[in-house]
Short mmCIF file of C-alpha atoms in Angstrom, two decimals:
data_model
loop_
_atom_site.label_atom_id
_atom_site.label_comp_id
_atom_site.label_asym_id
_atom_site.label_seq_id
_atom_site.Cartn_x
_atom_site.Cartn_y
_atom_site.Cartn_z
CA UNK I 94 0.00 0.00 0.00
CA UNK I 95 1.34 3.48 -1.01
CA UNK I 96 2.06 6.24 1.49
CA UNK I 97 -0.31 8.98 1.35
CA UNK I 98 1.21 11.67 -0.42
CA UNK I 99 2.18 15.06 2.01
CA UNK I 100 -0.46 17.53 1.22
CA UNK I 101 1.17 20.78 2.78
CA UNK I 102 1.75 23.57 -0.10
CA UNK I 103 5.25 23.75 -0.66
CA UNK I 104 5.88 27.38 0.69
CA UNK I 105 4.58 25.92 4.07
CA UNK I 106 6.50 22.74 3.72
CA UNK I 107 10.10 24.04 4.20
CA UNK I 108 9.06 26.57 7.17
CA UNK I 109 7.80 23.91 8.93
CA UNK I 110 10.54 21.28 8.21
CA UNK I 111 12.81 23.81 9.14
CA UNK I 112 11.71 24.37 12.72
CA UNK I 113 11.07 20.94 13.51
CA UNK I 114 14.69 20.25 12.15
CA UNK I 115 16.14 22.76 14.70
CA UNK I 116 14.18 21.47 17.63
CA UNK I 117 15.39 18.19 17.18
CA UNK I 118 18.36 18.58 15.96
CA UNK I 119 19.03 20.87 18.98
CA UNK I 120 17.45 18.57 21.85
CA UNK I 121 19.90 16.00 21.01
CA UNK I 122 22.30 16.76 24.21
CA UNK I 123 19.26 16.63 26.83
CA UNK I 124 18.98 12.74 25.96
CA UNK I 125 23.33 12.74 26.30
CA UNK I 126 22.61 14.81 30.09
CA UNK I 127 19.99 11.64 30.78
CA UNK I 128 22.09 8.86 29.71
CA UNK I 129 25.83 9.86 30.74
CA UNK I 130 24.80 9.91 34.52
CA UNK I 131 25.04 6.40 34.61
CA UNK I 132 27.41 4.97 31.39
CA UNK I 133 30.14 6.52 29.68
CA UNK I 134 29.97 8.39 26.16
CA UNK I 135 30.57 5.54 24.18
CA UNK I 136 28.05 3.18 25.81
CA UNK I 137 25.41 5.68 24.97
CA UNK I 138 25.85 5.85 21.39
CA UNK I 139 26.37 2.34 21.19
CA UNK I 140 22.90 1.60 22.89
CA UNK I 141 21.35 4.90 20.84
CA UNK I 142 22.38 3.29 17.67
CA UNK I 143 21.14 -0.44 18.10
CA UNK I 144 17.96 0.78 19.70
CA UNK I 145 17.22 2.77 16.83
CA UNK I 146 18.52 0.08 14.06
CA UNK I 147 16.52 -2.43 15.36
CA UNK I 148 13.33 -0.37 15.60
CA UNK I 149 13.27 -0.27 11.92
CA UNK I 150 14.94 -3.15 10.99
CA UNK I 151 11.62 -4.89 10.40
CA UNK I 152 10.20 -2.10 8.63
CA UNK I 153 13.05 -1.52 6.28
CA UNK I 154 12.90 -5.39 5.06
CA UNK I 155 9.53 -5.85 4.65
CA UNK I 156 8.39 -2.00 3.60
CA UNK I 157 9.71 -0.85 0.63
CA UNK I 158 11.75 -1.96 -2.21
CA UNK I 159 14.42 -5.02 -1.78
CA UNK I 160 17.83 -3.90 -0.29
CA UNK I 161 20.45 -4.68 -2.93
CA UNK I 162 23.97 -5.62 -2.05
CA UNK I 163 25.49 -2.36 -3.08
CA UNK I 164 23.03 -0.23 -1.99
CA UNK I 165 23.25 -1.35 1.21
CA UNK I 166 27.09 -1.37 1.14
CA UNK I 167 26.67 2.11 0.09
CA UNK I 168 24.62 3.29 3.33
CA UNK I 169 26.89 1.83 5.10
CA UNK I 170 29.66 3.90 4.02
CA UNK I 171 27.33 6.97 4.51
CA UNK I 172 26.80 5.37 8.20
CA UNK I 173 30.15 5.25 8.58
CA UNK I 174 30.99 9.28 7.86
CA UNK I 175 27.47 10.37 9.13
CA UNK I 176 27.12 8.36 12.26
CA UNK I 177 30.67 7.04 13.73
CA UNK I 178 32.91 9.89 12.41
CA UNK I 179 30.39 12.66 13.21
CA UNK I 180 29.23 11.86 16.72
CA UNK I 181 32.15 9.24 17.41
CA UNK I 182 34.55 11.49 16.65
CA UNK I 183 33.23 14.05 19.20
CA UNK I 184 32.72 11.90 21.74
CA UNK I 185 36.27 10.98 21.23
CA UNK I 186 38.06 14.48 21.51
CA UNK I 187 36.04 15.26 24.41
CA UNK I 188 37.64 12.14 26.06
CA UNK I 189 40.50 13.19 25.48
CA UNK I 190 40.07 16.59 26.85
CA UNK I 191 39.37 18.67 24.38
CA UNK I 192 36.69 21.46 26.08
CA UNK I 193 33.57 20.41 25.68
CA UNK I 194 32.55 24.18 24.06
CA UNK I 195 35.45 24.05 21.44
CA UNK I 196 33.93 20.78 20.46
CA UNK I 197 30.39 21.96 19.96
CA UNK I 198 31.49 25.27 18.26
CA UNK I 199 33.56 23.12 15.78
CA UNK I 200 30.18 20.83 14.92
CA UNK I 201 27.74 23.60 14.47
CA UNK I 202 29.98 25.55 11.64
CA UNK I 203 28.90 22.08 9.80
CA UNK I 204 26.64 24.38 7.68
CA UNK I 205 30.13 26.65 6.43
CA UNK I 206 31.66 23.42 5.10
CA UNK I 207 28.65 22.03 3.57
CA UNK I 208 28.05 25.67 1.84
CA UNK I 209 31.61 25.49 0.88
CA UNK I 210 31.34 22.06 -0.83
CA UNK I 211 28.09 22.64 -2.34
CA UNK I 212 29.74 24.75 -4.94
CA UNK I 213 32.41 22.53 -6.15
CA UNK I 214 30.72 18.78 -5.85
CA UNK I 215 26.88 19.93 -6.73
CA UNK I 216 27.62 23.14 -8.54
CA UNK I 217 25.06 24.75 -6.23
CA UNK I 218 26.90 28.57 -6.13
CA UNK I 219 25.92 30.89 -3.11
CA UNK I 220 24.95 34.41 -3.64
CA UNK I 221 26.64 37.21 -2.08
CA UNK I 222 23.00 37.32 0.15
CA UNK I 223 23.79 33.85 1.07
CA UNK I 224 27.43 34.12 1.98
CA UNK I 225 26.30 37.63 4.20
CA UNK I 226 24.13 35.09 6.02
CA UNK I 227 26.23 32.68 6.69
CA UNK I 228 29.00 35.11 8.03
CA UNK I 229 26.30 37.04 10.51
CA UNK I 230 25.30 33.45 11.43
CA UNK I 231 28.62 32.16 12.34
CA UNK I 232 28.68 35.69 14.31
CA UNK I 233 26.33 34.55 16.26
CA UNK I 234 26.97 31.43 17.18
CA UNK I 235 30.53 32.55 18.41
CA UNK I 236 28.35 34.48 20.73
CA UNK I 237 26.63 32.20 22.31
CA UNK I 238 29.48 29.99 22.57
CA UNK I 239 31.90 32.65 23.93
CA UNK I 240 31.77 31.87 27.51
CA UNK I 241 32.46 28.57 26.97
CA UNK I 242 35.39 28.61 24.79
CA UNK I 243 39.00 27.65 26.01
CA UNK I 244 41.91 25.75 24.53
CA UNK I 245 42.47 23.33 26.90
CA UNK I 246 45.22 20.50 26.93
CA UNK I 247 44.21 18.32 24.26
CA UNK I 248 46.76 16.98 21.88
CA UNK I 249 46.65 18.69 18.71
CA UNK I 250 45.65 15.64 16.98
CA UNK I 251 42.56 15.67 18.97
CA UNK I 252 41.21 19.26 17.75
CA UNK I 253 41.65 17.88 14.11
CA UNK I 254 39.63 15.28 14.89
CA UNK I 255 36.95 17.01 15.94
CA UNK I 256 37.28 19.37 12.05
CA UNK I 257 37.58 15.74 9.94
CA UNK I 258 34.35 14.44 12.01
CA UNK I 259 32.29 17.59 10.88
CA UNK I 260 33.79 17.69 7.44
CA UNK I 261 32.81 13.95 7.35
CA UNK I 262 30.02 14.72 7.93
CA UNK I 263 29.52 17.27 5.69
CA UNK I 264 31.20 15.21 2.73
CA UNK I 265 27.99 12.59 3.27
CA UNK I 266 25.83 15.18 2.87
CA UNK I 267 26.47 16.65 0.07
CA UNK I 268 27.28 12.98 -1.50
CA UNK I 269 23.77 12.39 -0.78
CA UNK I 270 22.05 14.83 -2.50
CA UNK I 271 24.28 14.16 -5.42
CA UNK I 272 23.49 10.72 -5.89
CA UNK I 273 19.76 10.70 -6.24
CA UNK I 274 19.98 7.42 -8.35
CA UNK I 275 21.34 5.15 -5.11
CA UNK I 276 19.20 6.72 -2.99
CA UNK I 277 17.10 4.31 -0.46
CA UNK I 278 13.78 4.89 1.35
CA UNK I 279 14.28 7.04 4.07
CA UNK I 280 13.52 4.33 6.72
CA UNK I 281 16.08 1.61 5.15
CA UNK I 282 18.88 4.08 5.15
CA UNK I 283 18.41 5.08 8.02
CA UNK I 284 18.28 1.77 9.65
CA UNK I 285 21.58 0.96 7.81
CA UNK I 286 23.13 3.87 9.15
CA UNK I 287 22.08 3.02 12.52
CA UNK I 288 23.21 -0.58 13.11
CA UNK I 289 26.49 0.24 11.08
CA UNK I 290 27.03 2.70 13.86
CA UNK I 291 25.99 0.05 16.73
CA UNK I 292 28.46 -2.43 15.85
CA UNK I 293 31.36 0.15 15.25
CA UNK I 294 30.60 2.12 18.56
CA UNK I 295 29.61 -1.52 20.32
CA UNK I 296 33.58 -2.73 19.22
CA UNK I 297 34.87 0.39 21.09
CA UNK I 298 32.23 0.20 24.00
CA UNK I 299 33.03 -3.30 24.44
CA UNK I 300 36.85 -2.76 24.66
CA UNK I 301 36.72 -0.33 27.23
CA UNK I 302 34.17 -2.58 28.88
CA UNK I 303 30.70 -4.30 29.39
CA UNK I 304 28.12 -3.45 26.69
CA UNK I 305 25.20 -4.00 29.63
CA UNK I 306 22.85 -1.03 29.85
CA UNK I 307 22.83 0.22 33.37
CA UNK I 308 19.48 -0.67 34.93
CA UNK I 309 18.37 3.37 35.99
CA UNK I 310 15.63 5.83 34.76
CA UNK I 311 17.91 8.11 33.71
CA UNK I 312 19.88 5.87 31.26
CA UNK I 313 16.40 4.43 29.86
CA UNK I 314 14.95 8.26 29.72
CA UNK I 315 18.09 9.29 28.03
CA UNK I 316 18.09 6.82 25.03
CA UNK I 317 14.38 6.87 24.51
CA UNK I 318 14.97 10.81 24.02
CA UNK I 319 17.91 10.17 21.84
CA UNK I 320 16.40 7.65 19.71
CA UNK I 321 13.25 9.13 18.91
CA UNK I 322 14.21 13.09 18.50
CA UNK I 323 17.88 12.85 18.10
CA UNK I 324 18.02 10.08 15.28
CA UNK I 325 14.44 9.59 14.31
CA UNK I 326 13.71 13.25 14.09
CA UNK I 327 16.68 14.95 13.05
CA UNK I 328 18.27 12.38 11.03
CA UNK I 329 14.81 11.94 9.31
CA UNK I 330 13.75 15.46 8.99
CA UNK I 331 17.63 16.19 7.69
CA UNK I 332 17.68 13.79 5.07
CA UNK I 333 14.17 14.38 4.33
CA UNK I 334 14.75 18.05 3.24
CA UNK I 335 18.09 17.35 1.10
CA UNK I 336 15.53 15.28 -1.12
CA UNK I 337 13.43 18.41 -1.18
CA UNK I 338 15.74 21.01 -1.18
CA UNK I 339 19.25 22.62 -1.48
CA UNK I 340 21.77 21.54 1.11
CA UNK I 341 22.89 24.98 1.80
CA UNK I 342 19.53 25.89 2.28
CA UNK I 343 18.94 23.17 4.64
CA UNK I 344 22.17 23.34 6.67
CA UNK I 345 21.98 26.78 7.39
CA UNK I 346 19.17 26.47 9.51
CA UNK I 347 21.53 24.16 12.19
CA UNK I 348 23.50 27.22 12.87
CA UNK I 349 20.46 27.76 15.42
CA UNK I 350 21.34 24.83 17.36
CA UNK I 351 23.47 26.34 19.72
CA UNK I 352 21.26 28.97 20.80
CA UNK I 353 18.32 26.73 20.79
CA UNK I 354 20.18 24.26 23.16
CA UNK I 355 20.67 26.96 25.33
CA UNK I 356 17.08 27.99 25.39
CA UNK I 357 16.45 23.79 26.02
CA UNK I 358 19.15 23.92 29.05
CA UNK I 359 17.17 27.01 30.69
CA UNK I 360 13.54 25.38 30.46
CA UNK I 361 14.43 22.19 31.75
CA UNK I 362 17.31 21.91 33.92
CA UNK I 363 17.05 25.89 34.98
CA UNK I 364 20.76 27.02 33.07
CA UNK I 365 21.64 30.46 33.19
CA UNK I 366 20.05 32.60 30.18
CA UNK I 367 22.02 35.79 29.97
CA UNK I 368 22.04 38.83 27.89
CA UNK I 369 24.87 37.98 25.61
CA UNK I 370 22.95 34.35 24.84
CA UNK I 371 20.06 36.53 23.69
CA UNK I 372 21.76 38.62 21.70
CA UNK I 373 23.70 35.84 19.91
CA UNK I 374 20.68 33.97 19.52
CA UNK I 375 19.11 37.28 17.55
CA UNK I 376 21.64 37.53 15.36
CA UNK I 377 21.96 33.77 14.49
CA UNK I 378 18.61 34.19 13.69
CA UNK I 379 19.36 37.17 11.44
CA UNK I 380 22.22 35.48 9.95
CA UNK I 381 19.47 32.54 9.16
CA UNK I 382 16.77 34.58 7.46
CA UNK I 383 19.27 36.38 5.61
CA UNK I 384 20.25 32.96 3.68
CA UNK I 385 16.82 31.78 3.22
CA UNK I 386 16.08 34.96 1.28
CA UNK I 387 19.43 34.80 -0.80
#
């Protein structure tokens, strides 16, 4: 039986993808908060990832087209850059002790390297509007995420990880919107990239220990969250809009994750909202709009 087809006129469609992307995308590090009180980094996304693989793992063999062998080789290569090297990577600078704000800084200029490779791999050129936005947006994130910078003690090859995770990640997307041909149902790739994740982050899990959840509320509150906004929403409404739209256009708007997680860490766990957060939130914001019109 076919899908219904999404009725929404297309000027709405985008607005509303677009906020929901934020919001999810965003709301990602309240599930991390949840689940790291009671298991390491790597346990988390090792438990995030299989829960969510094997969620869809029926659907994506028995809804939808056959999985062929190199399609499914494919997504996991995607998985691989999208999934392991993007949050992996992270995880593993912040081990070893790269600040935790220099981290998150480097992932959300994501959208600056995807605008810079749209031009050369997808011939998708920025106007001078576009490129005004995306410097007043990068303006404001380094706003919001000025109290928290430092350099730390981290070995330099550590803070490069942390740049080839987020160009990794920006490589698959970019790759994905210009391969339309090997593309998958939503739900199958997604599942791919999932479980490719859980049994590369269960390897390292599993050599630094026990792959056993830890029996608390928190843990079990924490991947719930993760699973269904953090991979099911994100990832879904993410890859969802580069089949509708331009990937600049659709990376831009994750420059507002930083000052959206800040407005998440002051409604639920009562984080300081100051002045300067505002203001770098407003001219994210700014920075945003101005892109969408260029």
């Amino acid at each position: 039986m076919t899908a219904p087809a999404l009725s929404l006129p297309r000027p709405l469609l985008w607005p509303l993808m677009a906020v929901a992307l934020v919001l999810c995308w965003s709301s990602g590090f309240i599930g991390i908060r949840y689940a790291s009180e009671s298991a390491g980094v790597g346990l988390v996304l090792f438990w995030r990832t299989l829960v969510a693989g094997l969620i869809l793992l029926p659907f994506a063999l028995l809804v939808g087209p056959r999985m062929t062998l190199r399609g499914g080789i494919e997504q996991c290569l995607f998985g691989v850059m999208s999934v392991f090297l993007y949050l992996g990577g992270f995880a593993l600078a912040i081990g070893a002790r790269v600040p935790t704000g220099t981290v998150a800084l480097i992932s959300d200029l994501l959208p600056l390297a995807i605008a810079a490779l749209s031009q050369p791999v997808l011939g998708e050129r920025l106007s001078v509007a576009q490129w005004a936005g995306t410097a007043v947006a990068v303006l404001g994130v380094l706003i919001v995420s000025a109290d928290s910078l430092s350099l730390g003690t981290a070995p330099l090859w550590a803070y490069g990880l942390t740049v080839a995770s987020m160009l990794g990640f920006a490589l698959a997307s970019v790759l994905v919107k210009k391969r339309p041909g090997l593309r998958m149902p939503l739900h199958q790739s997604l599942c791919l990239h999932s479980l490719t994740g859980a049994v590369l982050f269960g390897l390292c899990a599993g050599w630094q220990g026990t792959l056993a959840p830890p029996l608390t509320m928190s843990f079990a509150l924490g991947i719930g969250w993760l699973v269904l906004f953090a991979t099911f929403g994100a990832y879904g409404i993410y890859y969802s809009s580069l089949r509708l739209f331009p990937v600049a256009r659709v990376s831009a708007v994750i420059y507002l994750s930083p000052p959206v997680t800040m407005l998440w860490g002051w409604a639920l766990f009562g984080e300081p909202l100051t002045a300067t957060m505002v203001a770098g939130l407003a001219v994210t914001l700014a920075g945003v709009m101005l892109t969408m019109r260029g």
